[in-house]
Coordinates of C-alpha atoms in Angstrom, one line a residue:
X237 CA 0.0 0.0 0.0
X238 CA 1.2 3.9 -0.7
X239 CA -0.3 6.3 0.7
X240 CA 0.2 9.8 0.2
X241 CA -0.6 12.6 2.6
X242 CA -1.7 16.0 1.3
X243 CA -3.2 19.1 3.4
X244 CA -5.0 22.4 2.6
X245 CA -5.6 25.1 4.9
X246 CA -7.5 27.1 2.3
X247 CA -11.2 28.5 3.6
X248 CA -13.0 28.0 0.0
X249 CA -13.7 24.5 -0.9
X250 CA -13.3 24.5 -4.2
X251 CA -9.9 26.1 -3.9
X252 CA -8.8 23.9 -1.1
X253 CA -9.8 20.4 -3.1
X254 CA -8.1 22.3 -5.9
X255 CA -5.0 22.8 -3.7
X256 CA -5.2 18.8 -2.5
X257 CA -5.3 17.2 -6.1
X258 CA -2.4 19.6 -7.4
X259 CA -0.2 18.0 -4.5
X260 CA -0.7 14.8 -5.6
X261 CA 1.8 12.7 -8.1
X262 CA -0.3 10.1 -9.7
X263 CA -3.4 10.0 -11.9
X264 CA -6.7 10.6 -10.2
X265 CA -7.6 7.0 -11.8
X266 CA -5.0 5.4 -9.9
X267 CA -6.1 5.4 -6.4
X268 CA -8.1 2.9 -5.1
X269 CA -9.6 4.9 -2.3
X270 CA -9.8 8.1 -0.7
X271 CA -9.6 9.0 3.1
X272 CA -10.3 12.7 3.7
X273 CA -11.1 14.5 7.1
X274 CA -12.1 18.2 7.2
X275 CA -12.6 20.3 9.5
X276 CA -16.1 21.3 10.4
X277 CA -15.7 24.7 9.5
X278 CA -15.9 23.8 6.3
X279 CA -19.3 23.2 3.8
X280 CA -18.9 19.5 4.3
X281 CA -21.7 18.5 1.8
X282 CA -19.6 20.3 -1.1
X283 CA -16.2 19.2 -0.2
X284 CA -17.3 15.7 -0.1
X285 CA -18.8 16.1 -3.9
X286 CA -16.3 17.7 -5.1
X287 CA -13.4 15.5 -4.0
X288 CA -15.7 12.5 -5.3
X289 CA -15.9 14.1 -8.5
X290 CA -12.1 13.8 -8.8
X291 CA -11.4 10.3 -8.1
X292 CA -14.6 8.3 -9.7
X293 CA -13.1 5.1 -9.4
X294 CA -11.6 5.2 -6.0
X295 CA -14.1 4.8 -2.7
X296 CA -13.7 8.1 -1.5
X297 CA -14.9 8.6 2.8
X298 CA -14.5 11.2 4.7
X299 CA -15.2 12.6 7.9
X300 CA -15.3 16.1 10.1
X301 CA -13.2 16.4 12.5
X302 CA -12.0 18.3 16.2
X303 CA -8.2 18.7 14.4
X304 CA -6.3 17.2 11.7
X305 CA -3.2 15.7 12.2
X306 CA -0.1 15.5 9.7
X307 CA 3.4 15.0 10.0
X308 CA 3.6 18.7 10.6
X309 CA 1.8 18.8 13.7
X310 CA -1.9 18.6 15.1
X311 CA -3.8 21.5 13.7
X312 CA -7.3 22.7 13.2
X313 CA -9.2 24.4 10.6
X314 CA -7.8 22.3 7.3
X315 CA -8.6 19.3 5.3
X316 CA -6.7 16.3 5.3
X317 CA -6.4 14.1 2.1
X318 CA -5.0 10.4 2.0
X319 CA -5.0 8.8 -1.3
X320 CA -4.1 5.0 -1.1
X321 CA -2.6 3.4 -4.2
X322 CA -1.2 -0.4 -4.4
X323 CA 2.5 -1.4 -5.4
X324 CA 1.5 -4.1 -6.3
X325 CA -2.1 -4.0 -8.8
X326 CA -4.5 -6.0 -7.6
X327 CA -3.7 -7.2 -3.9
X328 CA -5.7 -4.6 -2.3
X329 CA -9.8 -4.3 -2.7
X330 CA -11.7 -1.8 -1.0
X331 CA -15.3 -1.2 -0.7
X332 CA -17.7 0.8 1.8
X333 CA -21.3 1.0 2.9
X334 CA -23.0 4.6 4.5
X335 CA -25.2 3.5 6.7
X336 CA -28.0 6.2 7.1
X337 CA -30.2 7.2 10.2
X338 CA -27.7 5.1 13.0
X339 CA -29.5 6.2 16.1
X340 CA -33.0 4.7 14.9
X341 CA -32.7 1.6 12.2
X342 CA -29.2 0.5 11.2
X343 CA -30.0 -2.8 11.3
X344 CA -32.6 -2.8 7.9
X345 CA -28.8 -2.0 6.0
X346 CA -27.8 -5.7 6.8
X347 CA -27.9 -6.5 3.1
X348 CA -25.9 -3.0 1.8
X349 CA -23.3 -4.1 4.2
X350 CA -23.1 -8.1 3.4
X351 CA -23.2 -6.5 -0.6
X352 CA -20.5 -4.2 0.1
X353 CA -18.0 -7.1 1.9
X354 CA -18.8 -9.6 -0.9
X355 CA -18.1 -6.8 -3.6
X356 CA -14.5 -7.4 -2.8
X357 CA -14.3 -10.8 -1.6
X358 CA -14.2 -10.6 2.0
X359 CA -16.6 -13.8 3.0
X360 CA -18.4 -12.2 6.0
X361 CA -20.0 -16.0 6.7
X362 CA -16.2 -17.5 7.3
X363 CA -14.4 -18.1 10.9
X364 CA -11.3 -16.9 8.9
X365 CA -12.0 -13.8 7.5
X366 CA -9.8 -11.8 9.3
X367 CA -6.8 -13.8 7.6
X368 CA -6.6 -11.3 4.7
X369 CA -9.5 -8.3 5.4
X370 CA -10.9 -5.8 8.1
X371 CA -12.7 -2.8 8.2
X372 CA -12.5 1.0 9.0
X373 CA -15.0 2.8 10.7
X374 CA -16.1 6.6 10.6
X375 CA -19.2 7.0 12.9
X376 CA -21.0 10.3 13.5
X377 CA -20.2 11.0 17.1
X378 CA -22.9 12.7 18.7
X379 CA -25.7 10.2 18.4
X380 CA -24.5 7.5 20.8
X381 CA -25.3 4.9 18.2
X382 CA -21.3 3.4 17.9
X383 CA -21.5 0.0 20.0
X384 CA -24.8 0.1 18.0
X385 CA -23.1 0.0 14.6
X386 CA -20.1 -2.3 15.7
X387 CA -22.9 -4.6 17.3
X388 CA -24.5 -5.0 14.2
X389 CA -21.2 -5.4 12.0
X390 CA -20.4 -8.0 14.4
X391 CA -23.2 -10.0 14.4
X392 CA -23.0 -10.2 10.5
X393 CA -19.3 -10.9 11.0
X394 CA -18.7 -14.8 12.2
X395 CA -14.9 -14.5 13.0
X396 CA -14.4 -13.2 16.5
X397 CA -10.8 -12.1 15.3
X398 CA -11.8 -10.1 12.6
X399 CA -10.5 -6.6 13.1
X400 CA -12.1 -3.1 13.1
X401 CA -10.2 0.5 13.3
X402 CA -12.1 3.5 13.1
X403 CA -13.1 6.7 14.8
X404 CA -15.7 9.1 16.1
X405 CA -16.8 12.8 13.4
X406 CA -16.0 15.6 15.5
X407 CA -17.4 18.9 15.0
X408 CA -14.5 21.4 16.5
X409 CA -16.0 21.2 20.3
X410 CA -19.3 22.9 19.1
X411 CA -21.0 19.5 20.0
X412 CA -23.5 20.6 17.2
X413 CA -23.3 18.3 14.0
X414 CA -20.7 16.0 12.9
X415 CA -20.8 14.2 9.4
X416 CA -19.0 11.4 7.6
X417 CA -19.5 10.5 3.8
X418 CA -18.7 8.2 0.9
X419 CA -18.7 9.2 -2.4
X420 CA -20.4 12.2 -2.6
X421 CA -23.2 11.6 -0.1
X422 CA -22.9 12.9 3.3
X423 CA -24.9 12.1 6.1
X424 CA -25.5 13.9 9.9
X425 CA -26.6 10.7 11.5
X426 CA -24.6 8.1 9.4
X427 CA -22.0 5.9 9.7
X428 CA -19.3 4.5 7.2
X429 CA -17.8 1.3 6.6
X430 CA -15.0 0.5 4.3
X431 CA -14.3 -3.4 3.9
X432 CA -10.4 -3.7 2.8
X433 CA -9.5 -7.3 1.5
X434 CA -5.7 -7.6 1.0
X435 CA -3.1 -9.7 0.9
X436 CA -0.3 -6.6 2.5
X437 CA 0.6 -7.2 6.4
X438 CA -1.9 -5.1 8.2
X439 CA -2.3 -4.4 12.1
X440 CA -4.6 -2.7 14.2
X441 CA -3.0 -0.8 17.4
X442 CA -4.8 0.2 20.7
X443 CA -2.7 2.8 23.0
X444 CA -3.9 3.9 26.1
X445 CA -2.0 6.8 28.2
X446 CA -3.4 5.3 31.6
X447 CA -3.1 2.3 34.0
X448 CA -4.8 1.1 37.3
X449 CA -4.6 2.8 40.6
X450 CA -6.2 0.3 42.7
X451 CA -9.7 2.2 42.9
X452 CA -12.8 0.8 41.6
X453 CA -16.4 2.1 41.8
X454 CA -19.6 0.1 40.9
X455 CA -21.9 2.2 38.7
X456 CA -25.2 1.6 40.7
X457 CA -28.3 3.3 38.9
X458 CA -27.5 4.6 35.1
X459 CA -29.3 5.2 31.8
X460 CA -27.3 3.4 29.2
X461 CA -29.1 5.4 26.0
X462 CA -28.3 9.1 27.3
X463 CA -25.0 8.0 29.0
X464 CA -26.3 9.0 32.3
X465 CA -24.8 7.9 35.6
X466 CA -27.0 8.5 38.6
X467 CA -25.6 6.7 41.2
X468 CA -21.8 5.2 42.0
X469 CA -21.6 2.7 44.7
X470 CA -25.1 3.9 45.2
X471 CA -24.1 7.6 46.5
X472 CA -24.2 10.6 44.7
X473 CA -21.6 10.6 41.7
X474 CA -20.1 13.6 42.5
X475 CA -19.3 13.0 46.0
X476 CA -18.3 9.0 45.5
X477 CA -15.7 10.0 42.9
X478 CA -14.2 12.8 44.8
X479 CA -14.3 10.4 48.0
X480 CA -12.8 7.5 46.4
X481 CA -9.6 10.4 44.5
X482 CA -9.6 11.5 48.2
X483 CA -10.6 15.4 46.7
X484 CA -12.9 17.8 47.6
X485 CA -16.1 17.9 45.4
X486 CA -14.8 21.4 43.6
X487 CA -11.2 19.7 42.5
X488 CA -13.6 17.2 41.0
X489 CA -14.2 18.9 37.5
X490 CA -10.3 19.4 37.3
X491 CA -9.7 15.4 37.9
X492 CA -11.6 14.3 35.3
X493 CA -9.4 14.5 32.3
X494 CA -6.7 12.4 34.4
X495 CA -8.3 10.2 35.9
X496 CA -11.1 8.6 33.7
X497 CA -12.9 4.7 34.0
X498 CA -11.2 1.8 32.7
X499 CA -13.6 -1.3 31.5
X500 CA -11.5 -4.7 31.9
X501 CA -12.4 -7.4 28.9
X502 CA -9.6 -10.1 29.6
X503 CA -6.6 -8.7 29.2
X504 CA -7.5 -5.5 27.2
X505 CA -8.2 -2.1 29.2
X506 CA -11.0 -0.2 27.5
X507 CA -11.3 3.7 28.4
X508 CA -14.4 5.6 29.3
X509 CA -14.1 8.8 29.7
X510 CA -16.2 11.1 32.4
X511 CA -17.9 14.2 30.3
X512 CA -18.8 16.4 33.4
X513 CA -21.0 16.2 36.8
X514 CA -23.9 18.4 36.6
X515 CA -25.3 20.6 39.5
X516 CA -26.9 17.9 41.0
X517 CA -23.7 15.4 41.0
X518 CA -25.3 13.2 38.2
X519 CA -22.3 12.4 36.0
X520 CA -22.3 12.1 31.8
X521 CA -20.2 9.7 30.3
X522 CA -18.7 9.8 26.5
X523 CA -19.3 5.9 26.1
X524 CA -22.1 3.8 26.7
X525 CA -22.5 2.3 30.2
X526 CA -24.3 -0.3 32.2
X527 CA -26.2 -1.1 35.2
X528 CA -24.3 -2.2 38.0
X529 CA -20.8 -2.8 35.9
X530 CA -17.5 -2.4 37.8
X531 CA -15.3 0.3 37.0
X532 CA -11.6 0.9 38.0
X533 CA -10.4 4.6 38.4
X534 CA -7.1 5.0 36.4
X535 CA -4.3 7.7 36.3
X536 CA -1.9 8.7 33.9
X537 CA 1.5 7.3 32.8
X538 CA 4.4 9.0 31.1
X539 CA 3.3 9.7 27.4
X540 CA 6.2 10.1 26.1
X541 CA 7.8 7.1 26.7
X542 CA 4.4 5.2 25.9
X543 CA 4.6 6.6 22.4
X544 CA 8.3 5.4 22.0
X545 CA 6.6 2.4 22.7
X546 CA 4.0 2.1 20.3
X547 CA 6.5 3.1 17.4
X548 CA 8.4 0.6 18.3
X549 CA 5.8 -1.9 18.1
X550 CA 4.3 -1.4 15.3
X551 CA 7.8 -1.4 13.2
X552 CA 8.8 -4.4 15.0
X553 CA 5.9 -5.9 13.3
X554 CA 5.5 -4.3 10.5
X555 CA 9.0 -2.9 9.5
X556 CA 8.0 -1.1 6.2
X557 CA 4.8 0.5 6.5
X558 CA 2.9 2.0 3.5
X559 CA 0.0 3.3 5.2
X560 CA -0.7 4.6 8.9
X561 CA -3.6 6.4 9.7
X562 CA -4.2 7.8 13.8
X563 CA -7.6 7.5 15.3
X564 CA -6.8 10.2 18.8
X565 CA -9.3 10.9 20.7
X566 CA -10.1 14.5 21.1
X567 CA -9.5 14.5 24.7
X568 CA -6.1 13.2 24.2
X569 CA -5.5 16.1 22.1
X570 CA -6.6 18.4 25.0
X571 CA -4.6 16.7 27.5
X572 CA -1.3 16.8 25.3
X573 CA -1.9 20.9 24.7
X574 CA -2.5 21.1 28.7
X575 CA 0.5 19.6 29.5
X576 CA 2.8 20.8 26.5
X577 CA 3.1 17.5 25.0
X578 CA 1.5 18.1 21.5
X579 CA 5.2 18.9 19.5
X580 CA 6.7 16.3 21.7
X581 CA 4.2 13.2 20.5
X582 CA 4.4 14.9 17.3
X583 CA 7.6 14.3 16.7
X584 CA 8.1 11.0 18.1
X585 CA 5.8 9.7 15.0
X586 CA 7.5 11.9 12.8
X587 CA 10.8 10.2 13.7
X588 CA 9.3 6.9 13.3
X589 CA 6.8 6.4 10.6
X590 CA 7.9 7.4 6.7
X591 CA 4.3 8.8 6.7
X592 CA 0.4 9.2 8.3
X593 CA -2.3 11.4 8.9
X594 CA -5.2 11.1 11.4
X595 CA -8.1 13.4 13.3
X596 CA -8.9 14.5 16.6
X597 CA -12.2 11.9 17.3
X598 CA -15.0 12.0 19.2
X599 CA -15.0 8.4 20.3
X600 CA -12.7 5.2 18.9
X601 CA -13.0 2.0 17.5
X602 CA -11.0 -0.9 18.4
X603 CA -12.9 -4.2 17.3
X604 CA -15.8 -4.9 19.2
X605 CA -15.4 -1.9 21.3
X606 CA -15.8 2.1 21.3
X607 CA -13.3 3.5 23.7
X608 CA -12.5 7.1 24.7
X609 CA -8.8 8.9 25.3
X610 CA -7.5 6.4 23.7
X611 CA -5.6 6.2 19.8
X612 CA -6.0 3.3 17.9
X613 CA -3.9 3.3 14.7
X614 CA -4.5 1.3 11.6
X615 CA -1.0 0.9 9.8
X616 CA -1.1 -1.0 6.3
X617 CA 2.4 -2.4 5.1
X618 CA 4.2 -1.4 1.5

């Protein structure tokens, strides 16, 4: 896989698409897909037509976003372009589904979504599917409708194994409208799957920033569709959390960013992120939750030295990567400007990988499972 990464920071979409395709070295007809994520100041409707209109044969998705990131840095306000071409012709297939209307029926698109895996070959039916395919995922992310769409993938989907990488539209921090697309049509309450069948090493990557401090909560009384928590250990949220941190109630709002939920599933840590308390001590959460599931309170651990980490994984496995692209969570983002970090992680990935791109998301997908401050990176060998 190649993959090229081109940026505009232009404010008129025709001239920033313009400004994109110039940048690029090969024939529109030569990529076999497109991955573009724009910033939500942007007219997302007409950026995603007009950079369909470019490349008619490729599967062109895209996605807004809460900051773009390139190898010069996370930034805000642009577009992002990847186009994906093969070194080899014919190893690589790609094919997506939108999904429309997420939060109410997703599950009458079974048939566009078996159609779009077959298109390509990748035999949804088989234990041993995720030999040579997976999928990537962009989800509108303010409809709470993600462990929706992955629990419907996966129940189409008979290999446990088979992976999924993919992340959450962001809208800049208006929490107004996000959007995703493929080719040409766009959608506010959509989702996106692309099914890649290829014979190139490929790997999915989970990082999280945050371990165990040997505090865990029990979340008592909660509304799992609204993401409401209204009792922890069956006390007031509010005052539970800051008992168990050993804080006072008004440090509370400033803990949250460091010291979110983990969700245990064997040997994998899961994320959940805490959006805010409200006046009442009732407390919002990014993902979806359930009654009476246990909870461990994590802290931070050295980011720097975690991201060394992850480079060095992922070119111990795969030594000559073609394609990365970074799902990071928005709040990730946040805590990295907080603490001065953003150059510094920045440059770490610079260092390592000959090339990637990625957004700021509102929520990411690691197979089976929609995590929070967390990045999962999908990297795609040459």
């Amino acid at each position: 896989m190649n993959q090229e990464v081109v940026q505009s920071k232009r404010s008129d979409e025709e001239q920033a698409v313009n400004e994109l395709c110039s940048k690029l070295r090969k024939n529109a007809d030569l990529y076999i897909a497109i991955l573009f994520f724009a910033s939500s100041s942007y007219d997302f409707e007409k950026i995603s037509e007009l950079i369909a209109a470019r490349f008619p044969k490729a599967q062109v998705a895209g996605s807004t976003t809460s900051g773009e990131i390139t190898k010069d840095g996370f930034t805000t306000n642009s577009i992002v372009l990847n186009a994906l071409s093969e070194n080899v012709s014919g190893r690589t297939k790609i094919s997506g589904v939108l999904i429309e209307d997420i939060e109410q029926f997703p599950f009458i698109q079974r048939k566009e979504i078996e159609k779009a895996a077959l298109s390509i070959g990748v035999q949804i039916a088989s234990p041993n599917c995720s030999r040579n395919s997976f999928a990537i995922t962009l989800i509108c992310g303010l409809k709470n409708s993600e462990e929706g769409v992955l629990s419907l993938l996966y129940s189409l989907i008979k290999d446990p194994y088979f992976l999924v990488a993919g992340g959450s539209a962001g809208d800049d921090l208006a929490f107004k409208k996000t959007q995703v697309s493929l080719n040409g049509k766009s959608h506010s309450s959509g989702a996106v799957i692309l099914f890649v069948n290829t014979t190139t090493p490929f790997k999915i990557y989970k990082e999280n920033i945050f371990k165990r401090m040997g505090k865990s909560v029990m979340l008592t009384s909660v509304n799992p569709e609204t993401h409401l928590v209204t009792k922890i250990d069956n006390k007031n949220p509010k005052r539970r959390y800051a008992e168990v941190l050993g804080i006072t109630e008004r440090d509370v709002d400033n803990a949250i960013l460091d010291h979110p939920f983990g969700r245990v599933f064997g040997e994998e840590m899961f994320i959940a992120s805490l959006v805010k308390f409200n006046d009442s001590g009732d407390l919002s959460m990014y993902a979806r939750v359930l009654q009476d599931s246990q909870q461990e309170i994590l802290e931070p651990m050295d980011v720097i030295s975690i991201t060394e980490e992850t480079c060095n994984k992922i070119l111990s496995d795969i030594p000559r990567p073609g394609c990365i692209i970074l799902f990071n969570c928005i709040l990730r983002t946040i805590g990295f400007q907080k603490k001065r970090q953003l150059q510094s992680v920045n440059e770490i990935w610079r260092k390592n990988f000959p090339v990637y791109s990625g957004f700021s998301t509102y929520g990411e997908q690691f197979g089976h499972i929609n995590s929070n401050q967390t990045l999962v990176a999908l990297v795609i060998g040459e």
